[in-house]
Coordinates of C-alpha atoms and ligand atoms in Angstrom, one line a residue:
M1 CA -93.7 54.7 -140.9
P2 CA -94.9 52.8 -138.8
D3 CA -94.6 48.8 -139.3
N4 CA -97.2 47.6 -140.9
R5 CA -96.9 43.7 -140.9
F6 CA -96.5 44.2 -136.9
H7 CA -99.4 46.5 -137.4
T8 CA -101.6 43.5 -139.0
E9 CA -100.2 41.2 -136.3
E10 CA -101.0 43.5 -133.6
M11 CA -104.5 43.6 -134.9
N12 CA -104.8 39.7 -134.8
M13 CA -103.7 39.4 -131.9
R14 CA -106.4 42.2 -130.2
K15 CA -108.6 40.7 -132.9
T16 CA -107.9 37.4 -131.1
R17 CA -108.0 38.7 -127.6
L18 CA -111.4 40.0 -128.2
L19 CA -113.0 36.1 -129.1
T20 CA -111.3 34.8 -126.3
A21 CA -113.0 36.6 -124.5
L22 CA -116.5 36.4 -125.9
A23 CA -116.1 32.9 -125.7
V24 CA -115.5 33.1 -122.5
A25 CA -118.3 35.2 -121.1
A26 CA -120.1 32.7 -123.2
A27 CA -119.4 29.5 -121.4
L28 CA -119.4 31.6 -117.9
A29 CA -123.4 32.5 -119.4
V30 CA -125.0 29.6 -117.9
P31 CA -123.2 29.6 -114.7
A32 CA -124.1 32.9 -114.6
T33 CA -127.8 32.1 -115.3
D34 CA -127.6 30.0 -112.1
A35 CA -126.4 31.9 -109.8
L36 CA -129.2 34.2 -110.9
A37 CA -131.8 31.7 -110.3
Q38 CA -130.2 31.4 -106.7
A39 CA -130.3 35.1 -106.1
A40 CA -134.0 34.3 -107.1
G41 CA -133.9 31.7 -104.3
K42 CA -134.6 28.9 -106.4
L43 CA -134.6 25.4 -106.6
K44 CA -134.6 23.0 -108.7
V45 CA -136.5 19.3 -108.3
G46 CA -135.5 16.8 -110.7
F47 CA -138.4 14.8 -111.0
M48 CA -137.1 11.0 -112.5
L49 CA -140.3 9.1 -112.8
P50 CA -142.2 6.7 -116.0
Y51 CA -144.5 8.4 -117.4
T52 CA -144.5 6.5 -120.2
G53 CA -145.2 2.5 -119.9
T54 CA -146.4 -0.9 -116.8
F55 CA -146.1 1.7 -113.9
A56 CA -147.0 5.5 -115.9
A57 CA -150.0 6.4 -113.4
L58 CA -147.9 5.4 -110.7
G59 CA -145.6 8.0 -111.5
T60 CA -148.0 11.0 -111.6
A61 CA -150.0 10.3 -108.6
I62 CA -145.7 10.8 -107.1
E63 CA -145.4 13.5 -108.9
N64 CA -149.3 14.8 -108.0
G65 CA -148.2 14.0 -104.6
F66 CA -144.9 16.2 -104.3
R67 CA -146.9 19.1 -106.0
L68 CA -150.0 18.6 -103.3
Y69 CA -147.0 19.8 -100.9
V70 CA -145.4 21.9 -102.2
N71 CA -148.4 24.1 -103.2
E72 CA -149.5 24.0 -100.0
Q73 CA -146.4 25.5 -98.5
G74 CA -147.1 28.4 -101.3
G75 CA -145.5 27.0 -103.7
K76 CA -141.7 27.0 -101.7
L77 CA -140.4 24.9 -99.2
G78 CA -137.6 26.1 -96.3
G79 CA -137.9 29.7 -98.5
R80 CA -137.3 28.2 -101.5
E81 CA -139.1 28.8 -104.2
I82 CA -139.5 25.5 -106.3
E83 CA -139.3 24.6 -109.3
F84 CA -139.6 20.6 -111.2
V85 CA -137.5 19.4 -114.5
K86 CA -138.5 16.0 -115.6
V87 CA -137.4 12.5 -117.6
D88 CA -139.4 10.3 -118.2
D89 CA -137.0 7.1 -116.8
E90 CA -139.4 4.6 -118.7
S91 CA -138.9 1.9 -116.2
E92 CA -135.5 1.1 -117.9
P93 CA -132.1 0.3 -115.7
S94 CA -130.0 0.3 -119.0
K95 CA -130.9 3.4 -119.9
G96 CA -131.6 5.2 -116.2
A97 CA -127.3 6.1 -115.4
D98 CA -127.9 8.4 -119.0
N99 CA -131.4 9.7 -117.9
V100 CA -130.6 10.9 -113.9
N101 CA -127.5 12.8 -115.3
K102 CA -129.7 14.3 -117.8
L103 CA -130.9 15.6 -114.7
I104 CA -127.5 16.6 -112.5
K105 CA -125.0 17.5 -115.4
R106 CA -127.6 19.3 -118.1
D107 CA -130.1 21.1 -115.5
N108 CA -128.3 20.9 -112.9
V109 CA -131.4 19.7 -110.7
D110 CA -130.6 20.4 -106.5
V111 CA -132.6 17.6 -106.4
V112 CA -133.6 14.5 -107.1
V113 CA -136.9 12.7 -107.2
G114 CA -137.7 9.4 -107.9
T115 CA -138.4 6.8 -109.2
V116 CA -140.5 3.4 -108.9
H117 CA -138.9 0.3 -110.8
S118 CA -136.2 -0.8 -108.3
G119 CA -133.9 -1.3 -111.5
V120 CA -133.5 2.0 -111.9
A121 CA -133.3 3.2 -108.8
M122 CA -130.5 1.3 -108.6
A123 CA -128.8 2.7 -111.6
M124 CA -129.3 6.0 -110.1
A125 CA -128.4 5.8 -106.2
K126 CA -124.9 4.7 -107.5
V127 CA -124.7 7.7 -109.6
A128 CA -126.6 10.2 -106.4
K129 CA -123.7 8.0 -104.3
E130 CA -120.4 10.1 -107.9
T131 CA -121.4 12.6 -107.7
G132 CA -122.8 13.7 -103.6
T133 CA -126.0 14.6 -105.5
L134 CA -129.8 14.1 -102.8
L135 CA -132.0 11.7 -103.8
V136 CA -135.2 10.8 -102.0
I137 CA -137.0 7.8 -103.6
P138 CA -140.2 7.6 -103.4
N139 CA -140.7 4.7 -104.5
A140 CA -138.9 2.2 -105.2
G141 CA -138.2 -0.5 -102.7
A142 CA -134.5 -2.3 -104.3
V143 CA -133.4 -3.8 -100.7
A144 CA -130.0 -2.5 -101.9
I145 CA -130.6 0.9 -101.8
T146 CA -131.2 1.0 -97.4
G147 CA -128.2 -1.9 -97.9
P148 CA -124.5 -2.6 -99.0
M149 CA -125.4 1.1 -101.0
C150 CA -127.0 3.3 -98.3
A151 CA -125.5 6.7 -98.6
Q152 CA -125.9 9.9 -95.9
N153 CA -127.7 11.3 -99.8
I154 CA -129.8 9.5 -100.3
F155 CA -133.2 8.5 -98.6
R156 CA -136.5 7.0 -99.6
T157 CA -139.7 7.8 -98.2
S158 CA -142.1 4.4 -99.5
F159 CA -140.9 1.2 -97.8
S160 CA -138.3 -1.3 -98.5
N161 CA -139.8 -4.4 -100.9
W162 CA -138.4 -6.7 -98.0
Q163 CA -140.9 -5.0 -96.1
P164 CA -145.6 -5.5 -97.3
G165 CA -143.6 -8.6 -98.2
Y166 CA -142.5 -9.9 -94.4
A167 CA -145.6 -8.6 -93.0
M168 CA -147.7 -11.0 -95.4
G169 CA -145.3 -13.9 -95.1
V170 CA -146.3 -13.3 -90.9
V171 CA -149.9 -13.9 -91.8
A172 CA -150.2 -16.1 -94.5
A173 CA -148.7 -17.9 -91.6
E174 CA -151.0 -16.8 -88.9
R175 CA -153.7 -18.1 -91.4
G176 CA -152.7 -21.3 -91.0
H177 CA -151.4 -22.0 -94.2
K178 CA -148.9 -24.3 -94.7
K179 CA -146.9 -24.7 -98.6
V180 CA -148.0 -21.8 -100.3
M181 CA -145.9 -21.2 -103.8
T182 CA -145.3 -17.2 -105.2
I183 CA -146.0 -15.7 -108.7
T184 CA -144.0 -12.4 -110.4
W185 CA -141.8 -10.7 -111.7
K186 CA -138.3 -11.5 -111.7
Y187 CA -136.1 -9.1 -111.2
A188 CA -134.9 -6.9 -107.3
A189 CA -138.4 -5.6 -106.3
G190 CA -139.9 -8.8 -107.0
D191 CA -137.1 -11.5 -106.0
E192 CA -136.8 -9.1 -103.0
S193 CA -140.7 -9.1 -101.7
V194 CA -141.2 -13.1 -102.3
G195 CA -137.7 -12.6 -100.4
G196 CA -139.8 -10.9 -97.3
F197 CA -142.4 -13.3 -97.7
K198 CA -140.9 -16.5 -97.4
E199 CA -138.8 -15.0 -94.1
G200 CA -142.1 -14.5 -92.6
F201 CA -143.8 -17.1 -93.7
E202 CA -140.5 -19.7 -93.0
K203 CA -140.7 -17.9 -89.3
G204 CA -144.4 -18.6 -88.4
G205 CA -143.7 -22.6 -89.8
G206 CA -144.6 -22.0 -93.6
Q207 CA -143.0 -23.3 -96.0
V208 CA -142.7 -22.2 -99.8
I209 CA -142.8 -25.0 -102.4
K210 CA -142.2 -23.0 -105.4
D211 CA -140.8 -19.6 -107.1
L212 CA -142.8 -18.8 -110.7
T213 CA -141.8 -16.0 -112.3
L214 CA -142.0 -14.1 -115.6
P215 CA -139.8 -11.5 -117.0
F216 CA -140.9 -8.2 -116.2
P217 CA -142.9 -6.1 -117.3
N218 CA -144.7 -9.7 -119.3
V219 CA -148.2 -10.8 -118.7
E220 CA -148.8 -13.5 -120.9
F221 CA -149.5 -15.7 -117.3
Q222 CA -151.5 -18.1 -118.3
A223 CA -148.8 -21.6 -118.2
L224 CA -148.2 -20.1 -115.1
L225 CA -151.5 -20.2 -113.8
T226 CA -151.5 -23.5 -115.7
E227 CA -149.4 -24.7 -113.1
I228 CA -150.5 -22.8 -110.4
A229 CA -154.2 -25.0 -110.5
A230 CA -152.3 -28.3 -111.1
A231 CA -150.0 -28.2 -107.9
K232 CA -153.0 -26.4 -106.1
P233 CA -150.7 -25.3 -103.3
D234 CA -152.5 -23.6 -99.8
A235 CA -152.4 -19.9 -101.0
V236 CA -150.0 -17.9 -103.4
Y237 CA -147.9 -15.2 -102.2
T238 CA -147.5 -12.5 -105.2
F239 CA -146.4 -8.9 -106.4
F240 CA -147.1 -7.7 -109.5
A241 CA -147.9 -3.9 -109.3
G242 CA -149.5 -1.1 -112.1
G243 CA -151.0 -2.5 -114.9
G244 CA -149.7 -6.1 -114.8
A245 CA -151.1 -6.6 -110.9
V246 CA -154.9 -4.9 -113.1
K247 CA -153.8 -8.0 -115.6
F248 CA -152.4 -10.4 -112.9
V249 CA -155.8 -10.1 -110.9
K250 CA -158.1 -10.9 -113.8
D251 CA -156.6 -13.3 -115.1
Y252 CA -156.2 -15.2 -112.0
A253 CA -160.2 -15.1 -111.4
A254 CA -160.8 -15.7 -114.9
A255 CA -159.1 -18.8 -114.5
G256 CA -161.4 -19.4 -111.2
L257 CA -158.5 -19.9 -108.9
N258 CA -160.0 -17.3 -106.5
K259 CA -162.7 -20.1 -105.6
T260 CA -159.9 -22.3 -104.1
I261 CA -156.8 -20.9 -103.9
P262 CA -156.3 -17.6 -101.6
L263 CA -154.3 -14.8 -103.4
Y264 CA -152.2 -13.0 -101.5
G265 CA -150.0 -10.3 -102.2
A266 CA -148.0 -6.8 -101.6
G267 CA -150.2 -4.2 -101.8
F268 CA -149.5 -2.7 -105.1
L269 CA -151.6 -5.6 -106.3
T270 CA -154.8 -3.5 -105.6
D271 CA -154.0 -0.1 -104.8
G272 CA -154.3 2.1 -107.2
T273 CA -155.9 -0.4 -109.2
L274 CA -159.7 -1.6 -108.4
E275 CA -161.4 0.5 -110.5
A276 CA -159.7 -1.5 -113.5
Q277 CA -159.9 -4.8 -111.8
G278 CA -163.3 -4.7 -109.8
D279 CA -164.8 -8.3 -109.2
A280 CA -162.0 -10.1 -110.3
A281 CA -160.3 -8.0 -107.1
Q282 CA -162.6 -8.8 -104.5
G283 CA -162.0 -9.8 -101.1
L284 CA -157.4 -10.2 -101.8
L285 CA -155.8 -9.5 -98.7
T286 CA -152.9 -7.8 -98.8
T287 CA -150.4 -5.6 -97.0
L288 CA -148.6 -2.3 -97.8
H289 CA -148.1 0.4 -94.8
Y290 CA -151.2 3.0 -96.3
G291 CA -155.4 2.3 -96.7
D292 CA -158.5 3.1 -96.7
G293 CA -160.1 4.0 -94.1
L294 CA -157.6 5.3 -91.5
T295 CA -159.5 7.2 -89.5
L296 CA -156.1 9.7 -89.0
A297 CA -157.2 13.5 -89.0
K298 CA -153.8 13.9 -91.7
D299 CA -155.1 11.4 -94.2
K300 CA -158.0 13.5 -94.2
A301 CA -156.6 16.4 -95.1
F302 CA -154.3 14.8 -97.3
R303 CA -157.4 12.9 -99.3
A304 CA -160.1 15.9 -99.4
A305 CA -157.2 17.9 -100.9
Y306 CA -155.6 16.0 -103.5
S307 CA -159.0 14.4 -104.4
A308 CA -160.1 18.7 -105.2
A309 CA -156.8 19.2 -106.7
Y310 CA -157.0 16.4 -108.9
K311 CA -159.9 15.2 -109.2
M312 CA -159.2 11.5 -108.7
Q313 CA -158.8 9.4 -104.8
P314 CA -154.9 9.8 -103.8
D315 CA -152.6 6.1 -103.3
V316 CA -149.8 4.8 -102.0
Y317 CA -147.5 6.4 -104.7
A318 CA -149.4 10.1 -104.5
V319 CA -148.0 9.3 -100.2
G320 CA -144.8 8.4 -101.4
G321 CA -145.0 11.5 -103.5
Y322 CA -146.0 13.8 -100.0
D323 CA -144.3 11.9 -98.1
A324 CA -140.5 13.2 -100.0
A325 CA -141.4 16.2 -100.9
Q326 CA -142.4 17.1 -97.1
L327 CA -138.5 15.4 -95.8
L328 CA -136.9 18.0 -98.7
G329 CA -139.2 20.8 -96.3
I330 CA -137.8 19.9 -92.7
G331 CA -133.8 19.2 -94.8
L332 CA -134.7 23.1 -96.3
T333 CA -136.7 24.6 -93.8
A334 CA -133.4 23.2 -91.0
V335 CA -130.5 24.9 -92.9
K336 CA -132.8 27.8 -94.3
G337 CA -132.9 26.3 -97.8
D338 CA -129.4 26.8 -98.3
M339 CA -128.4 23.2 -99.2
A340 CA -124.4 24.4 -99.1
K341 CA -124.7 22.7 -95.7
K342 CA -125.1 19.0 -96.9
A343 CA -124.1 17.9 -93.2
D344 CA -126.8 19.9 -91.2
L345 CA -129.2 19.0 -94.2
Y346 CA -129.0 14.9 -94.4
K347 CA -128.7 15.1 -90.5
A348 CA -132.3 16.9 -90.3
M349 CA -133.7 14.9 -92.7
A350 CA -132.1 12.0 -91.1
A351 CA -133.6 12.4 -87.9
A352 CA -137.2 13.9 -89.0
K353 CA -141.0 12.9 -88.1
I354 CA -143.1 13.3 -91.2
D355 CA -146.6 13.5 -90.7
S356 CA -147.4 11.4 -93.2
P357 CA -150.9 11.0 -94.7
R358 CA -150.4 6.6 -93.5
G359 CA -149.6 8.0 -89.7
A360 CA -145.7 9.3 -88.9
F361 CA -142.8 7.8 -89.1
T362 CA -139.3 8.3 -89.0
L363 CA -136.5 6.6 -90.6
G364 CA -134.5 3.9 -89.9
K365 CA -130.9 4.8 -89.6
N366 CA -131.0 3.7 -93.3
H367 CA -132.9 6.0 -93.8
D368 CA -135.6 3.6 -94.8
P369 CA -138.6 4.2 -92.9
V370 CA -140.1 2.4 -89.7
Q371 CA -143.9 1.6 -89.8
D372 CA -146.5 -0.2 -88.8
I373 CA -147.4 -2.7 -92.0
Y374 CA -151.4 -2.8 -92.3
L375 CA -153.9 -5.6 -93.4
R376 CA -156.0 -4.5 -96.2
K377 CA -158.9 -6.2 -97.3
V378 CA -160.7 -5.1 -101.0
E379 CA -164.6 -3.9 -100.7
G380 CA -165.4 -2.8 -103.8
K381 CA -163.4 -0.1 -104.9
E382 CA -161.5 0.4 -101.8
N383 CA -158.5 -1.8 -99.6
K384 CA -159.9 -1.5 -96.2
V385 CA -157.9 -1.6 -93.5
V386 CA -158.7 -4.3 -91.1
G387 CA -155.5 -5.0 -88.8
I388 CA -152.1 -3.5 -88.3
A389 CA -149.5 -6.8 -90.0
V390 CA -146.3 -5.8 -88.4
K391 CA -146.3 -3.0 -86.4
A392 CA -143.3 -0.1 -86.6
L393 CA -141.1 -2.6 -88.9
A394 CA -138.4 -1.8 -90.0
D395 CA -135.9 -3.0 -92.5
P396 CA -133.0 -4.5 -91.2
G397 CA -130.8 -2.4 -93.7
R398 CA -128.6 -4.9 -93.8
G399 CA -125.2 -4.8 -95.5
C400 CA -125.6 -1.2 -94.7
T401 CA -122.8 0.4 -92.9
M402 CA -123.8 4.6 -92.4
Ligands
PHB501 C1 -140.3 -1.9 -107.5 O1 -139.4 -1.5 -108.6 O2 -139.2 -1.0 -106.3 C2 -141.7 -1.6 -107.1 C3 -142.4 -0.8 -108.1 C4 -143.5 -0.6 -108.4 C5 -144.5 -0.9 -107.1 C6 -143.5 -1.5 -106.0 C7 -141.9 -1.5 -105.9 O3 -145.5 -0.3 -106.8

């Protein structure tokens, strides 16, 4: 006669084993889906960009530029179909690590592309370094990222904050100014842009007499403009971008300062902003690695394709996004789409010559572009290139020991 107690225990054990197996299968379902995506050849790109706040338009331009290049390649890079996921980083550094971890750990992206704001980008770079995730930066110029934080798996297709600042310092000194005031947001990008300006300006014999700042993304400029008016420097150097740049240029003109004290800026001051700035921006001189009126075939083709796709003109941010996709494409082509071949992937990316709308460029040892910085003058709705402020300018990469 069967032992009923034993029989029940046996049944229970079988039931438990079945449930455990089901649980394991359920747990495996996620990687199984990933394996399927892999087999289908899809490569996941995670955009971490500002889609709200003062830099919202910049984030959209970067995404547009990136997608344009991928579309031009038939939706594939290195033979892999590209799929996108995105996170709005809100230009909020305190949420930077959590947001990038959403892409890396929750969404399992193969590569992160972002962002605009230097403080957020530094949080991203730290996580990228810790997790070994490939990070391509299409804008944020934080000097530390291609300095002490530099890494094999981190690349930038835009600029370091030092680069346009330094170039404008050289130009301001050449134009004979002696005493200059600076004004910017108090955060990495503002500080570093002003730092670059100071270096170029002092080398040319100039002196920065006072640095004015306000917290990011504050736009209450009035008290500081009053201080500038009272001090009467030879000129003012500034770093502002996006919505803040629109307001600053308008307020500077409304205070009448544009008639008496020349305003110079890193080119973000007038890029993607001229529609909104209108008359207030006319005649402003800025320095940047892109501008209007370049006679390069690549730029002409890029502009035609971008304006056809998005019904608007591209700006420097769109170029950063487009070139981020180009750089990734060069790496993926070299490894035939196999992201596991990290050493070969990074080697190809580091050695890339990028056929950018700004003009072809290569990366320095610290993975920051070595590039001409143009001098531009606002004429109508354009940042007309009027010369090259500094040729083939490389970020010094101070503290990078890669
Ligand atoms: C930055 O935070 O590095 C930054 C933001 C906006 C710009 C340029 C640089 O236009």
